[in-house]
Amino acid sequence: MNNLVNRILVVEDELSHAKAIKRYLLAYADQFEVSVADSLQECRHQISTFCPDILLLDLNLPDGQAIEYLKSTDDKRSYPVLIMTAQGSEELAVEAIKAGALDYIVKTPETFSAMPRIVERSLREWSALQDRQRADAEAGQARQEWETTFDAMSEVITIHDKQMRIVRANAAAYHMTGATPGELIGQRCCEALWSKTSICSECPQVQTIWDGKSHCGMVHHQHNERIFEVTTTPFPASSDLEYYIHVARDITTQKKYEKQLEFQATHDLLTGLTNRVLLKDRLDQAISYAKRSGRYVALVLLDLDRFKVVNDTLGHALGDELLCHVAIRLKKAVRDTDTVARFGGDEFVVMLTQVCDKNDVMAVFDNISEALTAPYELGARRFNLSASFGVSLYPDHSDDSDTLIRYADIAMYQAKKSGNSCAIYTSDMGLEGVDTLELENDLHQAVEHHQLSLHYQPKVNLRTGQIAGCEALLRWQHPQRGMIPPAKFIPIAEQTGLIVPIGRWVIEEACRQSLSWLAAGLPPIRIAVNLSARQFRLGDLAETVKEILDQFGVSSDLLELELTESMIMDDPERARKTLHELKHLGLHLSLDDFGTGYSSLNYLRRFPVDSLKIDQSFIHDVTTDPSGASVVASIVDIAHNLNLNAIAEGVETRDQLEFLVANDCDAVQGYLFSKPLPVPEFTALLAEEKCWFAVAD
């Protein structure tokens, strides 16, 4: 017994019996408190005032029978009832129990003296009974909730036995199959759900049955061409029964978007041709094959002559249409084993593989030249185009893909400069490298003599119409050459390793500028800094950034690091570790130029990034190209589904802005709002606290 006081109500009209029972109870334990009633009426009164923990009720009382009393009162009483009688029978005992009594006692001197132990035992039994009833109620509630959840799930869920026969299915399963419970239950899972007549050994259900572990895989529905991600997990029902729960999630739309993004990552959006990334990959493979077979690989890089005049005079739409026609002609002019790529603008590359003789290159070149120079008819207009060609060869010029591309580019510019239609690379064309070497030396001086500066381009929040942050962009004001484009000196800095000290300076300068704006009373904004591939590969990147933040006392929330897909996909596991280290500092991380690299959604959800920046190549034609618009909308949806912000860069027109607002993009940057500005001009822009456009309620 516990130390709590147990209130015992004895209802007995025989005074001697009542006194005897009370005496034995009080003599047994201090925690017993006993009250006596001599009628049912008094019993009712004391139940409400005394609040007994147990009721000892005589069978026959002056104003009624105990069994009838029990039948007429609430069956959800909170205390046990023991029926007492002078003479008992089995039939009477059964009737008492049915009426709600916990037990039945025949009054004798022996039972009176044993009453304390009877009460203790009854209280224990009652407590155990109450616990069981509560547990049963909770189990019933839990089962009801499980049943409701089971049927409410959008995924197709079935439970099947070891023979793969369905024993239970949710509403989604019936909806997908169109079957009734009678038609679905008992059917084999593969046949009923996926319309497959044979069982595949790679099926997750089969693998789980074999080894008892959970398995996940993809299943293609045989009839409706939809793709499902399926997971099968052991679902033990009892020691001698084995069941398996089979969950199928429709990922058709997700796979469609992934396929679109993968295509966009390796192909030119306008023409559908291979892009630079995929060409380089194929070139590496072609060189490896040529090394084994002793054959040549040729790169033909071509640039359309005077295309800019056509574009500027007749508009981008007609210019794009013309580029598409050029792409079609190039593909028809080469062999099936060759690759045609577009590098951007009016620059195309043809990779010729399995070349046995150098003369074969010139034969294909003649086909290409003839195809391109034939007149073009677009609507009512007729055009004639020419092109300048540059050629590089493996193994004559290099066995490195990047070098071969660069040599073909040098040869093309040599052909354009000399007025010839074609030039094959020679080593003396590399004299232009002298200029690069001088620029490299000057870049060392630029770092030492503080010739570098940061310009800032605003990022505009599409919810508020106001500046929500900015991107810091590196500029080099050369004392003799003037402003040098980043595209010209950043690759040199990357190749020479200068990008590491320059990158550190950029982060330091961004932190210094952040403090300056705060000191001037301007609102705090996050500054985004671009990381280079070389910086990102450093093992102490997070440590370096923390050191800079501590040095300047800048909140990590005010610094954003932008990195490209190619940087993280070079070594995904190492990249994930580095990103988690940076995220641990409280930094905002952004994936730049999203859609132009190789990253997959599977990897993306594992990286702790905060934002996706949609590359400007997707934004350019978003209002004129339905396919491009679909891709941009898909990227925004993917970002939001992964709880990431979507930021569009390169926004130049109001139509582009309206499209992005309509598709729930979070922020934008581009020349529509502002070009990158030096510090004084950007500071003035911040001070205006300008709202760039009206925000809908």
XYZ file of C-alpha atoms in Angstrom:
697
model
C 0.000 0.000 0.000
C 1.089 3.559 -0.516
C 0.998 6.314 2.109
C -2.077 8.029 0.687
C -5.312 7.948 2.734
C -7.892 5.599 1.250
C -11.493 6.562 1.982
C -13.752 3.558 2.515
C -17.544 3.923 2.554
C -19.327 1.012 4.271
C -23.062 0.812 3.451
C -24.577 -1.649 5.936
C -27.912 -1.494 7.802
C -26.858 -4.173 10.325
C -25.120 -2.042 12.960
C -23.009 -4.849 14.431
C -21.683 -5.775 11.009
C -20.856 -2.164 10.187
C -19.000 -1.692 13.501
C -17.037 -4.917 13.040
C -15.953 -4.010 9.529
C -14.968 -0.491 10.581
C -13.042 -1.780 13.619
C -10.992 -4.217 11.567
C -10.229 -1.626 8.910
C -9.121 1.091 11.316
C -7.046 -1.336 13.369
C -5.176 -2.476 10.274
C -3.787 0.720 8.798
C -3.588 4.420 9.545
C -4.193 5.292 5.895
C -7.752 3.956 6.022
C -10.495 6.523 6.632
C -13.874 4.839 7.119
C -17.399 6.234 6.924
C -20.639 4.304 7.430
C -24.069 4.684 5.815
C -27.150 2.579 6.607
C -29.219 3.174 3.467
C -28.901 3.847 -0.252
C -30.110 7.396 0.282
C -27.341 8.026 2.817
C -24.938 6.251 0.471
C -25.714 8.703 -2.325
C -25.202 11.648 -0.005
C -21.833 10.442 1.284
C -20.576 9.598 -2.184
C -20.888 13.296 -3.057
C -19.461 14.565 0.257
C -17.068 11.868 1.439
C -15.771 10.961 -2.064
C -14.864 7.331 -1.316
C -12.015 5.413 -2.922
C -13.909 2.129 -2.473
C -17.523 1.225 -1.654
C -18.479 -1.804 0.502
C -22.170 -2.213 -0.293
C -24.584 -4.569 1.431
C -26.833 -6.457 -0.981
C -30.131 -5.802 0.791
C -30.801 -2.382 2.294
C -33.987 -0.859 3.739
C -34.580 1.344 0.701
C -33.468 -0.986 -2.076
C -31.172 -3.644 -3.441
C -27.489 -2.980 -4.202
C -27.622 -4.629 -7.621
C -30.512 -2.442 -8.762
C -28.681 0.585 -7.356
C -25.574 -0.245 -9.401
C -27.613 -0.734 -12.552
C -29.287 2.647 -12.122
C -26.132 4.671 -11.428
C -23.344 5.857 -13.719
C -21.311 2.957 -15.027
C -18.219 5.200 -15.290
C -17.718 5.484 -11.497
C -14.197 6.249 -10.308
C -14.130 3.739 -7.433
C -14.607 -0.034 -7.087
C -17.723 -1.568 -5.468
C -17.710 -4.754 -3.375
C -21.131 -6.372 -2.798
C -21.610 -7.924 0.681
C -24.311 -10.454 1.545
C -25.080 -12.852 4.352
C -25.778 -15.707 1.974
C -24.373 -15.943 -1.531
C -24.750 -17.987 -4.660
C -22.908 -18.258 -7.959
C -25.857 -16.788 -9.857
C -25.978 -13.808 -7.507
C -22.230 -13.263 -7.861
C -22.469 -13.228 -11.659
C -25.381 -10.788 -11.528
C -23.404 -8.455 -9.206
C -20.354 -8.470 -11.447
C -22.523 -7.752 -14.504
C -24.095 -4.819 -12.667
C -20.658 -3.271 -12.155
C -19.339 -4.700 -8.908
C -15.654 -5.521 -8.737
C -16.154 -8.466 -6.365
C -18.698 -10.332 -4.256
C -18.179 -11.073 -0.526
C -20.127 -13.406 1.781
C -20.251 -11.859 5.245
C -18.691 -14.114 7.896
C -16.474 -13.430 10.917
C -13.557 -14.598 8.794
C -14.284 -12.181 5.930
C -14.755 -9.329 8.444
C -11.299 -9.912 9.892
C -9.848 -10.271 6.379
C -11.577 -7.109 5.143
C -8.401 -4.911 5.226
C -6.595 -7.350 2.917
C -9.693 -7.655 0.707
C -9.847 -3.854 0.413
C -6.132 -3.599 -0.384
C -6.383 -6.305 -3.033
C -9.498 -4.723 -4.547
C -7.848 -1.296 -4.733
C -4.858 -2.840 -6.507
C -7.106 -4.712 -8.934
C -9.151 -1.574 -9.563
C -6.009 0.472 -10.251
C -4.724 -2.164 -12.661
C -8.124 -2.322 -14.368
C -8.200 1.467 -14.761
C -4.672 1.419 -16.225
C -5.690 -1.229 -18.748
C -8.794 0.689 -19.740
C -6.781 3.885 -20.197
C -4.176 2.027 -22.227
C -6.892 0.440 -24.372
C -8.502 3.840 -24.919
C -5.192 5.431 -25.844
C -4.371 2.536 -28.147
C -7.759 2.878 -29.783
C -7.255 6.611 -30.219
C -3.770 6.051 -31.611
C -5.088 3.455 -34.020
C -7.858 5.803 -35.141
C -5.317 8.570 -35.688
C -3.073 6.147 -37.567
C -5.978 5.022 -39.730
C -6.878 8.646 -40.512
C -3.277 9.569 -41.297
C -2.787 6.405 -43.357
C -5.709 7.267 -45.610
C -4.883 10.981 -45.750
C -1.328 10.445 -47.055
C -0.829 11.502 -50.663
C 1.752 8.742 -51.133
C 0.579 5.330 -52.269
C 0.953 3.080 -49.204
C 0.337 -0.651 -49.065
C 1.140 -3.359 -46.545
C 1.936 -6.783 -47.986
C 2.987 -10.200 -46.741
C 6.064 -12.244 -47.562
C 4.426 -13.489 -50.761
C 3.991 -9.829 -51.777
C 0.210 -10.072 -51.486
C -1.436 -6.820 -50.424
C -3.182 -7.023 -47.048
C -3.886 -3.316 -46.555
C -3.920 -0.210 -48.786
C -4.638 3.481 -48.302
C -6.976 5.731 -50.275
C -4.180 6.899 -52.612
C -3.530 3.295 -53.649
C -7.186 2.769 -54.524
C -7.248 6.070 -56.400
C -4.169 5.207 -58.459
C -5.313 1.706 -59.354
C -9.023 2.445 -59.624
C -9.638 -0.790 -57.727
C -12.015 -1.539 -54.868
C -10.772 -3.118 -51.607
C -12.116 -6.439 -52.755
C -10.184 -6.194 -56.014
C -6.896 -4.942 -54.527
C -6.503 -6.914 -51.298
C -4.797 -10.251 -51.934
C -3.247 -9.167 -55.233
C 0.512 -9.202 -55.756
C 2.008 -5.763 -55.193
C 3.930 -5.580 -58.499
C 0.916 -6.599 -60.561
C -1.695 -4.514 -58.766
C 0.304 -1.281 -58.443
C 2.764 -1.305 -61.330
C 1.034 -3.567 -63.869
C 4.133 -5.780 -64.021
C 3.588 -9.434 -64.859
C 6.948 -10.597 -63.476
C 8.855 -9.817 -60.287
C 12.152 -7.944 -60.709
C 15.000 -9.009 -58.407
C 16.046 -5.359 -58.034
C 12.601 -4.352 -56.768
C 12.799 -2.849 -53.239
C 10.054 -5.207 -52.032
C 12.049 -8.259 -53.090
C 15.299 -6.967 -51.598
C 13.599 -6.199 -48.274
C 12.051 -9.665 -48.098
C 15.469 -11.194 -48.801
C 17.525 -9.352 -46.180
C 14.951 -7.829 -43.788
C 16.296 -4.287 -44.304
C 14.669 -1.158 -45.720
C 15.305 -0.536 -49.422
C 14.543 2.404 -51.691
C 14.399 2.547 -55.468
C 12.550 3.866 -58.492
C 9.704 2.149 -60.308
C 8.364 3.100 -63.732
C 4.654 2.430 -64.066
C 4.145 0.209 -67.085
C 1.017 1.936 -68.394
C 0.802 5.590 -67.338
C 4.545 6.353 -67.775
C 4.881 7.880 -64.333
C 7.916 7.470 -62.088
C 7.655 6.583 -58.415
C 10.223 6.566 -55.643
C 9.398 3.497 -53.593
C 10.573 2.442 -50.142
C 9.871 -0.929 -48.566
C 10.405 -1.459 -44.830
C 9.813 -4.498 -42.593
C 6.608 -4.018 -40.609
C 6.524 -6.611 -37.780
C 2.994 -7.460 -36.693
C 3.827 -10.281 -34.278
C 6.518 -12.851 -33.660
C 5.160 -15.296 -36.239
C 3.913 -12.877 -38.917
C 6.057 -10.859 -41.335
C 4.611 -7.836 -43.110
C 6.197 -5.069 -45.172
C 5.086 -1.478 -45.633
C 5.511 -0.193 -49.172
C 5.473 3.601 -49.744
C 5.445 5.023 -53.279
C 5.851 8.749 -53.963
C 5.128 10.137 -57.416
C 8.317 11.950 -58.508
C 7.466 12.294 -62.197
C 7.377 16.101 -62.068
C 10.562 16.269 -60.008
C 12.387 13.988 -62.469
C 11.114 16.073 -65.351
C 12.512 19.238 -63.746
C 15.794 17.479 -62.944
C 16.078 16.334 -66.540
C 15.388 19.867 -67.748
C 18.018 21.295 -65.411
C 20.563 18.633 -66.360
C 19.961 19.405 -70.031
C 20.292 23.129 -69.403
C 23.516 22.509 -67.491
C 25.118 20.851 -70.502
C 23.387 22.500 -73.462
C 22.897 25.937 -74.909
C 19.446 27.265 -74.065
C 18.857 28.957 -77.415
C 20.072 26.359 -79.927
C 20.008 23.134 -77.948
C 23.641 22.514 -78.873
C 26.265 21.198 -76.481
C 27.673 23.954 -74.252
C 31.244 24.583 -73.086
C 30.957 22.286 -70.059
C 29.813 19.236 -72.019
C 32.179 19.926 -74.924
C 35.155 19.954 -72.558
C 34.021 16.651 -71.071
C 33.663 15.078 -74.522
C 36.988 16.553 -75.618
C 38.727 14.935 -72.635
C 37.185 11.591 -73.603
C 38.101 12.034 -77.277
C 41.735 12.784 -76.371
C 41.899 9.663 -74.173
C 40.530 7.541 -77.029
C 42.866 9.150 -79.570
C 45.884 8.362 -77.363
C 44.998 4.670 -77.556
C 44.059 4.613 -81.236
C 46.784 6.906 -82.574
C 44.287 9.232 -84.271
C 43.805 13.001 -84.329
C 41.256 15.199 -82.605
C 40.532 18.581 -84.169
C 38.797 21.639 -82.746
C 37.281 24.148 -85.144
C 36.225 27.364 -83.397
C 34.225 29.765 -85.543
C 32.920 33.273 -85.046
C 30.291 34.763 -87.375
C 31.496 37.883 -89.180
C 29.469 41.074 -88.728
C 26.771 39.259 -86.743
C 26.672 42.140 -84.268
C 25.540 44.418 -87.096
C 22.631 42.073 -87.871
C 21.723 41.849 -84.185
C 21.861 45.584 -83.550
C 20.060 46.498 -86.776
C 17.287 43.916 -86.921
C 16.906 43.081 -83.238
C 17.760 40.219 -80.911
C 14.768 38.086 -81.889
C 15.830 37.849 -85.531
C 19.452 37.457 -84.460
C 18.515 34.509 -82.257
C 16.537 32.928 -85.085
C 19.563 33.282 -87.345
C 21.797 31.600 -84.742
C 19.373 28.667 -84.583
C 19.612 28.242 -88.358
C 23.408 28.318 -88.134
C 23.270 25.586 -85.470
C 21.083 23.385 -87.680
C 23.426 23.795 -90.657
C 26.503 23.012 -88.575
C 24.981 19.782 -87.269
C 24.076 18.677 -90.793
C 27.557 19.489 -92.095
C 29.470 17.226 -89.699
C 29.553 13.493 -89.027
C 27.532 11.706 -86.347
C 30.709 11.136 -84.341
C 31.481 14.870 -84.200
C 30.152 17.409 -81.688
C 28.824 20.904 -82.355
C 28.765 23.347 -79.434
C 27.835 26.967 -78.854
C 30.013 28.905 -76.443
C 27.794 31.975 -76.393
C 27.020 34.914 -78.657
C 27.948 34.034 -82.239
C 30.797 31.687 -81.270
C 30.514 27.996 -82.158
C 32.896 25.055 -81.796
C 33.038 21.841 -83.793
C 34.969 18.900 -82.354
C 36.087 16.358 -84.946
C 36.928 12.909 -83.571
C 38.399 9.743 -85.082
C 40.408 11.788 -87.570
C 42.888 9.539 -89.387
C 44.528 12.228 -91.516
C 44.872 16.000 -91.180
C 43.395 16.367 -94.663
C 40.133 14.972 -93.251
C 39.899 18.111 -91.122
C 40.035 20.376 -94.147
C 37.396 18.268 -95.908
C 34.982 18.725 -92.991
C 35.961 22.399 -92.810
C 34.986 22.820 -96.478
C 31.567 21.256 -95.727
C 31.047 23.617 -92.792
C 32.129 26.689 -94.749
C 29.886 25.808 -97.684
C 26.907 25.193 -95.392
C 27.332 28.509 -93.576
C 27.812 30.706 -96.638
C 24.610 29.563 -98.396
C 21.953 32.338 -98.208
C 19.602 32.464 -95.201
C 15.934 33.324 -95.668
C 14.085 34.482 -92.568
C 10.597 35.643 -93.410
C 10.894 38.205 -96.175
C 14.594 38.818 -95.517
C 17.598 37.195 -97.157
C 21.016 37.087 -95.514
C 24.521 36.054 -96.431
C 26.924 35.154 -93.646
C 30.598 34.372 -93.435
C 32.703 33.216 -90.530
C 36.270 33.179 -89.273
C 37.656 29.775 -88.276
C 40.466 28.760 -85.936
C 41.754 25.189 -85.771
C 43.813 23.345 -83.151
C 44.854 19.681 -83.210
C 45.654 16.894 -80.821
C 48.455 15.778 -80.564
C 50.200 18.473 -82.640
C 49.382 21.406 -80.385
C 48.476 20.002 -76.961
C 46.950 17.069 -75.105
C 45.049 19.347 -72.717
C 41.445 20.217 -73.546
C 41.535 23.761 -72.112
C 44.731 24.518 -74.025
C 43.300 23.194 -77.300
C 40.229 25.408 -76.864
C 42.444 28.410 -76.127
C 44.668 27.704 -79.148
C 41.641 27.381 -81.447
C 40.407 30.709 -80.092
C 43.801 32.345 -80.742
C 43.833 30.940 -84.284
C 40.295 32.216 -84.943
C 41.236 35.749 -83.898
C 44.334 35.498 -86.066
C 42.128 34.524 -89.033
C 39.758 37.412 -88.333
C 42.653 39.862 -87.950
C 44.409 38.731 -91.121
C 41.255 38.668 -93.213
C 41.547 34.947 -93.961
C 38.576 32.697 -93.356
C 40.605 30.024 -91.557
C 43.824 29.715 -89.572
C 45.466 26.683 -87.970
C 47.225 27.415 -84.706
C 50.995 27.934 -84.742
C 53.292 28.634 -81.817
C 54.098 32.163 -82.980
C 50.445 33.062 -82.485
C 51.173 32.654 -78.795
C 53.163 35.862 -78.755
C 50.019 37.472 -77.468
C 50.868 35.607 -74.286
C 53.531 38.219 -73.683
C 50.734 40.694 -73.038
C 49.227 38.257 -70.547
C 52.573 37.961 -68.763
C 52.832 41.742 -68.488
C 49.311 41.884 -67.141
C 50.237 39.244 -64.560
C 53.199 41.319 -63.370
C 51.008 44.422 -63.218
C 48.442 42.494 -61.180
C 51.065 41.819 -58.508
C 51.669 45.566 -58.400
C 47.933 46.249 -58.256
C 47.597 44.255 -55.042
C 50.595 45.970 -53.475
C 49.688 49.511 -54.572
C 45.970 49.351 -53.771
C 44.763 49.711 -57.366
C 41.890 47.292 -56.736
C 38.483 48.457 -55.549
C 34.996 47.123 -54.992
C 31.873 48.280 -56.762
C 28.481 47.340 -55.347
C 25.338 46.275 -57.200
C 22.056 46.290 -55.246
C 19.822 43.272 -54.740
C 16.171 44.305 -54.612
C 13.662 42.429 -52.449
C 10.564 41.665 -54.550
C 8.381 41.620 -51.426
C 9.252 45.177 -50.366
C 10.692 46.789 -53.494
C 13.691 47.975 -51.461
C 17.387 47.156 -51.351
C 17.904 43.995 -49.318
C 21.594 43.499 -49.970
C 24.315 43.978 -52.535
C 27.006 42.094 -54.410
C 30.621 43.260 -54.146
C 32.309 43.180 -57.571
C 36.065 43.531 -58.042
C 37.453 46.323 -60.254
C 41.019 47.158 -61.366
C 41.912 50.708 -62.337
C 45.262 50.272 -64.141
C 47.433 53.415 -64.081
C 48.215 53.140 -67.817
C 45.561 50.853 -69.314
C 42.603 52.296 -67.433
C 39.760 50.103 -66.171
C 40.573 46.450 -66.931
C 37.557 44.097 -67.222
C 37.379 41.388 -64.535
C 37.050 38.738 -67.251
C 40.582 39.629 -68.340
C 42.421 39.649 -65.011
C 40.427 37.247 -62.805
C 41.502 34.136 -64.822
C 45.135 35.291 -64.516
C 44.729 35.721 -60.775
C 43.175 32.254 -60.559
C 45.958 30.606 -62.557
C 48.787 32.305 -60.651
C 47.303 31.877 -57.184
C 47.020 35.637 -56.697
C 43.295 35.099 -56.332
C 43.874 33.861 -52.755
C 45.314 37.112 -51.321
C 42.965 39.119 -53.558
C 40.006 37.077 -52.295
C 41.001 37.703 -48.682
C 41.319 41.428 -49.414
C 37.817 41.443 -50.960
C 36.283 39.902 -47.809
C 38.216 42.323 -45.594
C 37.173 45.314 -47.707
C 33.511 44.198 -47.663
C 33.636 43.964 -43.843
C 35.365 47.340 -43.597
C 32.703 48.913 -45.829
C 29.892 47.293 -43.835
C 31.218 48.939 -40.660
C 31.530 52.272 -42.464
C 27.887 52.213 -43.564
C 26.707 51.248 -40.086
C 28.769 54.054 -38.551
C 27.107 56.485 -40.985
C 23.690 55.462 -39.653
C 22.675 53.552 -42.781
C 20.518 50.437 -42.424
C 22.472 47.157 -42.187
C 22.572 45.204 -45.442
C 24.176 41.904 -46.327
C 27.175 42.117 -48.685
C 27.725 39.167 -51.030
C 31.290 38.260 -51.974
C 32.205 35.842 -54.770
C 34.498 32.985 -53.786
C 37.001 31.666 -56.310
C 37.528 27.966 -56.912
C 41.029 28.225 -55.497
C 39.825 29.935 -52.339
C 37.132 27.324 -51.843
C 39.621 24.465 -52.112
C 41.753 25.884 -49.282
C 41.482 23.780 -46.162
C 41.384 26.790 -43.841
C 38.703 28.850 -45.590
C 36.278 28.867 -42.633
C 39.105 29.695 -40.239
C 40.222 32.593 -42.464
C 36.700 34.023 -42.716
C 36.205 33.755 -38.937
C 39.515 35.548 -38.373
C 38.402 38.425 -40.633
C 34.978 38.677 -38.978
C 36.597 38.764 -35.533
C 39.159 41.313 -36.708
C 36.507 43.777 -37.871
C 33.805 42.840 -35.362
C 31.238 42.397 -38.132
C 28.168 40.207 -37.588
C 28.392 37.072 -39.729
C 24.784 37.687 -40.788
C 25.983 40.691 -42.820
C 28.335 38.612 -44.990
C 27.228 36.351 -47.826
C 29.528 34.046 -49.782
C 28.634 33.164 -53.372
C 30.029 30.048 -55.011
C 29.342 28.291 -58.300
C 27.950 24.841 -58.985
C 31.197 23.682 -60.616
C 33.142 24.533 -57.453
C 31.041 22.315 -55.202
C 30.602 19.479 -57.716
C 34.369 19.139 -58.195
C 34.490 17.284 -54.856
C 30.947 17.183 -53.389
C 31.839 15.572 -50.057
C 34.677 17.958 -49.350
C 32.497 20.861 -50.472
C 29.717 19.765 -48.101
C 32.170 19.727 -45.188
C 33.491 23.204 -46.064
C 29.983 24.613 -46.484
C 28.905 23.261 -43.103
C 31.975 24.875 -41.502
C 31.066 28.213 -43.098
C 27.400 27.841 -42.178
C 28.408 27.138 -38.578
C 29.868 30.658 -38.496
C 26.401 32.062 -39.263
C 27.192 33.130 -42.833
C 24.628 33.329 -45.628
C 25.602 30.984 -48.500
C 24.444 31.393 -52.080
C 24.792 29.123 -55.124
C 25.653 31.382 -58.076
C 24.827 30.812 -61.775
C 22.419 28.017 -60.842
C 21.413 25.811 -63.760
C 24.681 26.163 -65.696
C 26.579 23.407 -63.904
C 26.221 19.750 -63.000
C 24.617 19.908 -59.572
C 21.667 17.583 -58.965
C 18.773 17.987 -56.567
C 20.066 15.036 -54.579
C 23.273 16.925 -53.826
C 21.602 20.304 -53.545
C 19.420 19.274 -50.601
C 22.552 18.127 -48.741
C 24.366 21.446 -49.086
C 23.536 24.065 -46.406
C 22.984 26.910 -48.871
C 20.421 29.667 -48.336
C 19.859 31.003 -51.854
C 19.917 29.983 -55.508
C 20.962 32.665 -57.995
C 19.359 32.040 -61.375
C 21.933 32.675 -64.102
C 21.291 35.658 -66.351
C 21.425 33.401 -69.437
C 18.040 31.998 -68.319
C 16.615 35.453 -67.581
C 17.535 37.018 -70.940
C 14.759 35.355 -72.966
C 12.355 34.576 -70.136
C 9.550 36.689 -71.644
C 9.959 35.390 -75.204
C 10.945 31.742 -74.810
C 8.278 29.534 -73.149
C 10.841 26.800 -72.506
C 13.189 29.231 -70.789
C 10.318 30.682 -68.782
C 9.341 27.187 -67.658
C 12.893 26.483 -66.516
C 13.072 29.724 -64.507
C 9.702 29.037 -62.873
C 10.860 25.505 -62.089
C 14.074 26.752 -60.467
C 12.058 29.141 -58.276
C 9.741 26.272 -57.257
C 12.688 23.985 -56.518
C 14.323 26.695 -54.404
C 11.154 27.235 -52.384
C 10.547 23.494 -51.973
C 14.050 23.261 -50.498
C 13.366 26.308 -48.264
C 15.841 28.427 -50.239
C 15.547 31.958 -51.608
C 15.502 32.403 -55.389
C 17.451 35.395 -56.734
C 17.496 36.336 -60.413
C 20.519 38.147 -61.826
C 20.853 40.058 -65.078
C 17.370 41.627 -64.937
C 17.315 44.353 -67.566
C 13.689 44.916 -68.567
C 10.402 45.640 -66.844
C 8.846 42.594 -68.532
C 11.476 40.342 -66.986
C 10.794 41.897 -63.581
C 7.028 41.399 -63.885
C 7.559 37.746 -64.859
C 9.770 37.158 -61.821
C 7.299 38.886 -59.484
C 4.451 36.785 -60.898
C 6.469 33.599 -60.352
C 7.251 34.451 -56.709
C 10.979 35.062 -57.125
C 12.401 36.503 -53.894
C 14.956 39.047 -55.106
C 16.594 40.394 -58.260
C 19.628 42.332 -59.386
C 20.542 43.816 -62.723
C 20.897 46.949 -64.813
C 17.146 47.615 -64.622
C 17.845 48.874 -61.108
C 21.501 49.830 -61.122
C 24.862 48.948 -62.576
C 27.657 48.154 -60.082
C 28.515 51.455 -58.391
C 31.638 52.774 -56.651
C 31.329 53.344 -52.906
C 30.262 57.045 -52.918
C 27.466 56.485 -55.429
C 26.218 53.311 -53.763
C 26.306 55.008 -50.358
C 24.101 57.795 -51.731
C 21.760 55.158 -53.168
C 21.470 53.480 -49.762
C 20.763 56.794 -48.065
C 17.767 57.392 -50.372
C 16.043 54.257 -48.971
C 14.398 54.105 -52.353
C 11.431 51.869 -53.148
C 12.034 50.699 -56.710
C 8.481 49.710 -57.523
C 5.026 49.548 -55.981
C 4.432 46.354 -54.054
C 1.025 44.726 -54.390
C -0.938 44.259 -51.160
